[in-house]
Amino acid sequence: MKFKDQVKFIRRNMKKNKLRVFMTILATTMACSFLIVLASVGFGLQKSAQDEIMQQQIITEIKVLGEEKGDIKVDDLKKYDHVKSVVARTSINPLLKVELDDRSSEVQVAFTDMKKEKEAGLELDRGRVPTSANEIVVGYHMAERLWTEKERKAYEKEVNDPSSDRESLKEPKGYTKEILNKVIQINVPKLNEENEVVKEKTFDFRVVGVLKKPNLEWQMDNSILIPNAYQKQFGQVLDMSAEAGNIDKSISVYADKFDNVGALTDKLTGDGYQVISVTSQLKGMDKFFMAFKIGLIFVGCIAVIISAIGIFNTMTMAVTERTQEIGIMKAIGANPSIIKRMFLMESAYIGVIGSIIGIIISYIISFAVNLIIPAILSSASDGGSSEQFSITFSYIPVSLVITATLISAGVAIISGLNPARKATKTNVLTALRREI
């Protein structure tokens, strides 16, 4: 019997019991869609967590926290393969006062090597990287935080007023003009032993660059980057020794591309450095979500196994009803392997059709979940902001679709294995009398 004829025979027999086959396919569809949707929750939450980490930091950056053997040497870090740049920053602990015209603000100031920052790929919203000692780069929100004394007092009064509506409370707009090429003053305090300001010195700087806006809406960048050349002058006013506790030093290694971050992180860790990178954060998180997804898939597989009982019953009934046909096929010389294959093809057909429909339904449910749940949570929150719940609750990767299809089709074939084997053992004479 040709393969084409086998397919026709299977389709003809399935049409004889449309309702039974339909209910079996429906059970397989529900089981497959349940498996995919349930597992997609794990994939969705993992994707949201990964996106959050990727947005919070530069993906090629490896932060070096310390070295077990001693002090960190920048030159030693440069010797590693795939290192694009090594940037050392010195941040001043007390926030420094910044003034522009009649506006002022308190900002975080850090000294850095501008050439190394450029090599590392310092991202700017506008402007350029400083080339002179008196040129600086400011954070994206620094201008917004420059308030007049009148604006500051009015805002503080509203904040402290219990009767004010907090939801409608808005901060002053700050400096609304273009801050590029403006000259700002940074006041550096001289502190006594009781950390009281006894004297201040003012330094003038020209703003030539504005840092790129942070990826996350809630992040505020109110920092200033100053060339290392001014570090000595600041030190003449503010005690910047390690013992004084007025500075924090940080070193970041930048890989030439993201593909090499994992290997470079492992190499630095193996040599005794304590590092944090995107890959090191994702490793620990991936282990948790892997266990979480396996648990969800296991629960989903229970539904698939239950649907397998329906396929087993359907195929057993099919063998019983086609006893005479099986006997005729064997009487005319049909190979038992062909008879077995036909019944396995029928059970596989039910599993595959159910899986395909289940996949389509899963994508519809996944889309609806990601659309409806964030909207419900946002409307139920105090602020009512949709940004607060921009979480992917359900994500269906291709690997999940393939896995679910293989599980559903595989279970369907296994379910039809025993009835198919039973069909091949049918005695011709008893079959022609419609007995098994």
mmCIF file of C-alpha atoms in Angstrom, residues 112-355:
data_model
loop_
_atom_site.group_PDB
_atom_site.id
_atom_site.type_symbol
_atom_site.label_atom_id
_atom_site.label_comp_id
_atom_site.label_asym_id
_atom_site.label_seq_id
_atom_site.Cartn_x
_atom_site.Cartn_y
_atom_site.Cartn_z
ATOM 1 C CA THR A 112 37.651 60.943 35.254
ATOM 2 C CA ASP A 113 39.972 60.561 32.283
ATOM 3 C CA MET A 114 37.980 61.941 29.354
ATOM 4 C CA LYS A 115 40.088 60.152 26.748
ATOM 5 C CA LYS A 116 39.410 56.809 28.419
ATOM 6 C CA GLU A 117 35.707 57.685 28.686
ATOM 7 C CA LYS A 118 35.633 58.351 24.951
ATOM 8 C CA GLU A 119 37.398 55.040 24.253
ATOM 9 C CA ALA A 120 34.824 53.262 26.425
ATOM 10 C CA GLY A 121 32.034 54.746 24.327
ATOM 11 C CA LEU A 122 30.672 57.479 26.621
ATOM 12 C CA GLU A 123 27.161 58.102 25.293
ATOM 13 C CA LEU A 124 26.034 61.706 24.989
ATOM 14 C CA ASP A 125 22.607 63.122 24.269
ATOM 15 C CA ARG A 126 24.200 66.149 22.670
ATOM 16 C CA GLY A 127 27.505 68.009 22.625
ATOM 17 C CA ARG A 128 30.963 66.429 22.749
ATOM 18 C CA VAL A 129 33.511 64.868 25.079
ATOM 19 C CA PRO A 130 35.704 67.516 26.809
ATOM 20 C CA THR A 131 39.139 68.193 25.371
ATOM 21 C CA SER A 132 40.233 70.926 27.802
ATOM 22 C CA ALA A 133 40.642 70.841 31.591
ATOM 23 C CA ASN A 134 37.897 73.434 32.238
ATOM 24 C CA GLU A 135 35.288 71.606 30.108
ATOM 25 C CA ILE A 136 32.787 69.244 31.680
ATOM 26 C CA VAL A 137 29.948 66.854 30.896
ATOM 27 C CA VAL A 138 26.699 67.069 32.870
ATOM 28 C CA GLY A 139 23.915 64.565 33.512
ATOM 29 C CA TYR A 140 20.759 64.586 31.410
ATOM 30 C CA HIS A 141 18.595 65.962 34.265
ATOM 31 C CA MET A 142 21.124 68.382 35.754
ATOM 32 C CA ALA A 143 19.575 71.476 34.122
ATOM 33 C CA GLU A 144 16.107 70.473 35.364
ATOM 34 C CA ARG A 145 17.406 70.522 38.956
ATOM 35 C CA LEU A 146 18.713 74.084 38.736
ATOM 36 C CA TRP A 147 16.066 76.021 40.700
ATOM 37 C CA THR A 148 15.854 79.571 41.910
ATOM 38 C CA GLU A 149 15.573 80.150 45.634
ATOM 39 C CA LYS A 150 11.968 81.265 45.152
ATOM 40 C CA GLU A 151 11.070 78.076 43.264
ATOM 41 C CA ARG A 152 12.753 75.917 45.879
ATOM 42 C CA LYS A 153 10.922 77.538 48.809
ATOM 43 C CA ALA A 154 7.553 77.370 47.024
ATOM 44 C CA TYR A 155 8.030 73.674 46.226
ATOM 45 C CA GLU A 156 9.152 72.807 49.767
ATOM 46 C CA LYS A 157 6.123 74.663 51.141
ATOM 47 C CA GLU A 158 3.751 72.575 48.986
ATOM 48 C CA VAL A 159 5.524 69.347 49.951
ATOM 49 C CA ASN A 160 5.231 70.108 53.655
ATOM 50 C CA ASP A 161 1.591 71.218 53.390
ATOM 51 C CA PRO A 162 -0.633 68.287 54.509
ATOM 52 C CA SER A 163 -3.617 69.671 52.593
ATOM 53 C CA SER A 164 -1.815 69.780 49.232
ATOM 54 C CA ASP A 165 -2.701 67.254 46.530
ATOM 55 C CA ARG A 166 0.407 65.094 46.122
ATOM 56 C CA GLU A 167 -0.733 63.641 42.785
ATOM 57 C CA SER A 168 -0.945 67.075 41.159
ATOM 58 C CA LEU A 169 2.272 68.291 42.805
ATOM 59 C CA LYS A 170 4.883 69.135 40.177
ATOM 60 C CA GLU A 171 8.524 70.069 40.544
ATOM 61 C CA PRO A 172 9.820 73.331 39.085
ATOM 62 C CA LYS A 173 10.909 73.047 35.449
ATOM 63 C CA GLY A 174 14.401 74.249 36.298
ATOM 64 C CA TYR A 175 16.711 75.743 33.687
ATOM 65 C CA THR A 176 14.746 75.501 30.426
ATOM 66 C CA LYS A 177 17.307 77.089 28.106
ATOM 67 C CA GLU A 178 20.100 75.152 26.360
ATOM 68 C CA ILE A 179 22.811 74.439 28.890
ATOM 69 C CA LEU A 180 25.493 73.598 26.317
ATOM 70 C CA ASN A 181 28.358 76.124 26.247
ATOM 71 C CA LYS A 182 27.094 77.739 29.459
ATOM 72 C CA VAL A 183 29.607 78.481 32.206
ATOM 73 C CA ILE A 184 28.629 77.124 35.607
ATOM 74 C CA GLN A 185 30.214 77.571 39.024
ATOM 75 C CA ILE A 186 31.009 74.666 41.337
ATOM 76 C CA ASN A 187 31.517 75.540 45.009
ATOM 77 C CA VAL A 188 33.986 73.302 46.842
ATOM 78 C CA PRO A 189 33.748 73.539 50.660
ATOM 79 C CA LYS A 190 36.597 73.358 53.122
ATOM 80 C CA LEU A 191 35.503 71.370 56.180
ATOM 81 C CA ASN A 192 36.827 71.381 59.713
ATOM 82 C CA GLU A 193 37.097 68.348 61.994
ATOM 83 C CA GLU A 194 33.372 68.598 62.816
ATOM 84 C CA ASN A 195 32.556 68.577 59.051
ATOM 85 C CA GLU A 196 31.435 72.191 59.220
ATOM 86 C CA VAL A 197 32.020 74.455 56.229
ATOM 87 C CA VAL A 198 34.632 77.050 57.111
ATOM 88 C CA LYS A 199 35.460 78.245 53.615
ATOM 89 C CA GLU A 200 34.420 77.773 49.985
ATOM 90 C CA LYS A 201 36.246 78.070 46.711
ATOM 91 C CA THR A 202 34.478 78.480 43.372
ATOM 92 C CA PHE A 203 35.609 76.921 40.088
ATOM 93 C CA ASP A 204 34.252 77.889 36.667
ATOM 94 C CA PHE A 205 33.560 75.214 34.048
ATOM 95 C CA ARG A 206 32.070 75.245 30.575
ATOM 96 C CA VAL A 207 29.430 72.615 29.747
ATOM 97 C CA VAL A 208 30.319 70.973 26.420
ATOM 98 C CA GLY A 209 28.336 67.725 26.674
ATOM 99 C CA VAL A 210 25.126 66.303 28.124
ATOM 100 C CA LEU A 211 24.997 62.623 29.036
ATOM 101 C CA LYS A 212 22.456 60.319 27.404
ATOM 102 C CA LYS A 213 19.081 59.996 29.105
ATOM 103 C CA PRO A 214 18.871 56.929 31.405
ATOM 104 C CA ASN A 215 16.932 54.004 29.945
ATOM 105 C CA LEU A 216 14.558 53.747 32.892
ATOM 106 C CA GLU A 217 11.984 56.493 33.414
ATOM 107 C CA TRP A 218 12.505 56.663 37.178
ATOM 108 C CA GLN A 219 16.278 57.167 36.946
ATOM 109 C CA MET A 220 17.566 60.711 37.462
ATOM 110 C CA ASP A 221 21.040 61.664 36.282
ATOM 111 C CA ASN A 222 22.137 64.796 38.110
ATOM 112 C CA SER A 223 25.889 64.159 37.943
ATOM 113 C CA ILE A 224 28.883 66.061 36.570
ATOM 114 C CA LEU A 225 32.066 64.590 35.069
ATOM 115 C CA ILE A 226 35.209 66.713 35.444
ATOM 116 C CA PRO A 227 38.653 66.008 33.891
ATOM 117 C CA ASN A 228 41.267 64.589 36.278
ATOM 118 C CA ALA A 229 43.393 67.710 35.831
ATOM 119 C CA TYR A 230 41.217 69.572 38.361
ATOM 120 C CA GLN A 231 41.465 66.893 41.029
ATOM 121 C CA LYS A 232 44.592 68.438 42.518
ATOM 122 C CA GLN A 233 42.997 71.887 42.701
ATOM 123 C CA PHE A 234 39.931 70.519 44.433
ATOM 124 C CA GLY A 235 42.241 68.713 46.847
ATOM 125 C CA GLN A 236 43.731 72.030 47.949
ATOM 126 C CA VAL A 237 40.347 72.931 49.436
ATOM 127 C CA LEU A 238 38.679 69.607 50.270
ATOM 128 C CA ASP A 239 40.623 66.813 51.937
ATOM 129 C CA MET A 240 40.547 64.083 49.276
ATOM 130 C CA SER A 241 42.736 61.564 51.036
ATOM 131 C CA ALA A 242 41.410 58.032 51.459
ATOM 132 C CA GLU A 243 41.429 58.447 55.257
ATOM 133 C CA ALA A 244 39.154 61.514 55.157
ATOM 134 C CA GLY A 245 36.305 59.531 53.595
ATOM 135 C CA ASN A 246 35.349 62.321 51.192
ATOM 136 C CA ILE A 247 35.950 60.297 48.027
ATOM 137 C CA ASP A 248 34.903 56.996 46.490
ATOM 138 C CA LYS A 249 37.004 55.349 43.797
ATOM 139 C CA SER A 250 35.600 53.028 41.166
ATOM 140 C CA ILE A 251 37.101 51.202 38.206
ATOM 141 C CA SER A 252 35.211 49.875 35.208
ATOM 142 C CA VAL A 253 36.589 47.615 32.501
ATOM 143 C CA TYR A 254 34.888 47.837 29.099
ATOM 144 C CA ALA A 255 34.990 44.870 26.730
ATOM 145 C CA ASP A 256 35.355 45.397 22.987
ATOM 146 C CA LYS A 257 31.959 43.710 22.410
ATOM 147 C CA PHE A 258 29.215 42.072 24.453
ATOM 148 C CA ASP A 259 30.071 38.556 23.253
ATOM 149 C CA ASN A 260 33.375 38.754 25.161
ATOM 150 C CA VAL A 261 31.951 40.099 28.440
ATOM 151 C CA GLY A 262 31.280 36.646 29.894
ATOM 152 C CA ALA A 263 34.764 35.282 29.171
ATOM 153 C CA LEU A 264 36.426 38.479 30.422
ATOM 154 C CA THR A 265 34.325 38.408 33.617
ATOM 155 C CA ASP A 266 35.333 34.799 34.284
ATOM 156 C CA LYS A 267 39.007 35.607 33.668
ATOM 157 C CA LEU A 268 38.984 38.560 36.069
ATOM 158 C CA THR A 269 37.143 36.539 38.708
ATOM 159 C CA GLY A 270 39.629 33.694 38.341
ATOM 160 C CA ASP A 271 42.511 36.115 38.923
ATOM 161 C CA GLY A 272 41.064 37.277 42.248
ATOM 162 C CA TYR A 273 39.065 40.349 41.235
ATOM 163 C CA GLN A 274 35.588 40.948 42.584
ATOM 164 C CA VAL A 275 33.528 42.054 39.606
ATOM 165 C CA ILE A 276 29.955 42.791 38.601
ATOM 166 C CA SER A 277 28.814 42.611 34.985
ATOM 167 C CA VAL A 278 25.644 41.941 33.048
ATOM 168 C CA THR A 279 26.657 38.319 32.494
ATOM 169 C CA SER A 280 27.446 37.671 36.171
ATOM 170 C CA GLN A 281 24.062 39.058 37.183
ATOM 171 C CA LEU A 282 22.258 37.074 34.522
ATOM 172 C CA LYS A 283 23.966 33.794 35.491
ATOM 173 C CA GLY A 284 22.487 33.674 38.974
ATOM 174 C CA MET A 285 19.119 34.820 37.712
ATOM 175 C CA ASP A 286 19.084 32.245 34.894
ATOM 176 C CA LYS A 287 19.617 29.392 37.370
ATOM 177 C CA PHE A 288 16.566 30.447 39.371
ATOM 178 C CA PHE A 289 14.351 30.875 36.302
ATOM 179 C CA MET A 290 15.557 27.593 34.836
ATOM 180 C CA ALA A 291 14.266 25.739 37.914
ATOM 181 C CA PHE A 292 11.104 27.851 37.849
ATOM 182 C CA LYS A 293 10.404 27.054 34.178
ATOM 183 C CA ILE A 294 11.089 23.338 34.633
ATOM 184 C CA GLY A 295 8.510 23.296 37.434
ATOM 185 C CA LEU A 296 5.929 25.049 35.254
ATOM 186 C CA ILE A 297 6.590 22.731 32.306
ATOM 187 C CA PHE A 298 6.273 19.718 34.623
ATOM 188 C CA VAL A 299 2.843 20.917 35.776
ATOM 189 C CA GLY A 300 1.849 21.533 32.142
ATOM 190 C CA CYS A 301 2.965 18.032 31.188
ATOM 191 C CA ILE A 302 0.410 16.599 33.617
ATOM 192 C CA ALA A 303 -2.347 18.071 31.436
ATOM 193 C CA VAL A 304 -0.692 16.558 28.343
ATOM 194 C CA ILE A 305 -0.575 13.140 30.024
ATOM 195 C CA ILE A 306 -4.272 13.433 30.880
ATOM 196 C CA SER A 307 -5.044 14.195 27.233
ATOM 197 C CA ALA A 308 -3.029 11.094 26.317
ATOM 198 C CA ILE A 309 -5.668 8.973 28.062
ATOM 199 C CA GLY A 310 -8.245 10.340 25.631
ATOM 200 C CA ILE A 311 -6.029 9.520 22.649
ATOM 201 C CA PHE A 312 -5.495 6.000 23.997
ATOM 202 C CA ASN A 313 -9.251 5.456 24.330
ATOM 203 C CA THR A 314 -9.918 6.874 20.851
ATOM 204 C CA MET A 315 -7.302 4.670 19.197
ATOM 205 C CA THR A 316 -8.477 1.580 21.125
ATOM 206 C CA MET A 317 -12.016 2.197 19.906
ATOM 207 C CA ALA A 318 -10.708 2.715 16.378
ATOM 208 C CA VAL A 319 -8.968 -0.675 16.425
ATOM 209 C CA THR A 320 -12.121 -2.341 17.742
ATOM 210 C CA GLU A 321 -14.351 -0.762 15.080
ATOM 211 C CA ARG A 322 -11.976 -1.578 12.221
ATOM 212 C CA THR A 323 -11.434 -5.211 13.118
ATOM 213 C CA GLN A 324 -12.905 -6.447 9.863
ATOM 214 C CA GLU A 325 -10.884 -3.963 7.770
ATOM 215 C CA ILE A 326 -7.707 -5.059 9.516
ATOM 216 C CA GLY A 327 -8.555 -8.683 8.798
ATOM 217 C CA ILE A 328 -9.152 -7.934 5.109
ATOM 218 C CA MET A 329 -5.858 -6.046 4.806
ATOM 219 C CA LYS A 330 -3.959 -8.908 6.430
ATOM 220 C CA ALA A 331 -5.814 -11.459 4.248
ATOM 221 C CA ILE A 332 -4.704 -9.712 1.039
ATOM 222 C CA GLY A 333 -1.091 -9.664 2.254
ATOM 223 C CA ALA A 334 -0.697 -6.304 4.005
ATOM 224 C CA ASN A 335 2.476 -6.125 6.072
ATOM 225 C CA PRO A 336 1.772 -5.851 9.847
ATOM 226 C CA SER A 337 4.278 -2.977 10.037
ATOM 227 C CA ILE A 338 2.137 -0.974 7.592
ATOM 228 C CA ILE A 339 -0.988 -1.558 9.702
ATOM 229 C CA LYS A 340 0.909 -0.498 12.811
ATOM 230 C CA ARG A 341 2.278 2.585 11.077
ATOM 231 C CA MET A 342 -1.204 3.644 9.923
ATOM 232 C CA PHE A 343 -2.574 3.682 13.467
ATOM 233 C CA LEU A 344 0.524 5.479 14.770
ATOM 234 C CA MET A 345 0.125 8.054 11.996
ATOM 235 C CA GLU A 346 -3.485 8.578 13.038
ATOM 236 C CA SER A 347 -2.558 9.182 16.698
ATOM 237 C CA ALA A 348 0.318 11.440 15.620
ATOM 238 C CA TYR A 349 -2.095 13.352 13.366
ATOM 239 C CA ILE A 350 -4.365 14.007 16.348
ATOM 240 C CA GLY A 351 -1.382 15.173 18.438
ATOM 241 C CA VAL A 352 0.036 17.475 15.745
ATOM 242 C CA ILE A 353 -3.326 19.071 14.844
ATOM 243 C CA GLY A 354 -4.057 19.614 18.537
ATOM 244 C CA SER A 355 -0.598 21.143 19.024
#
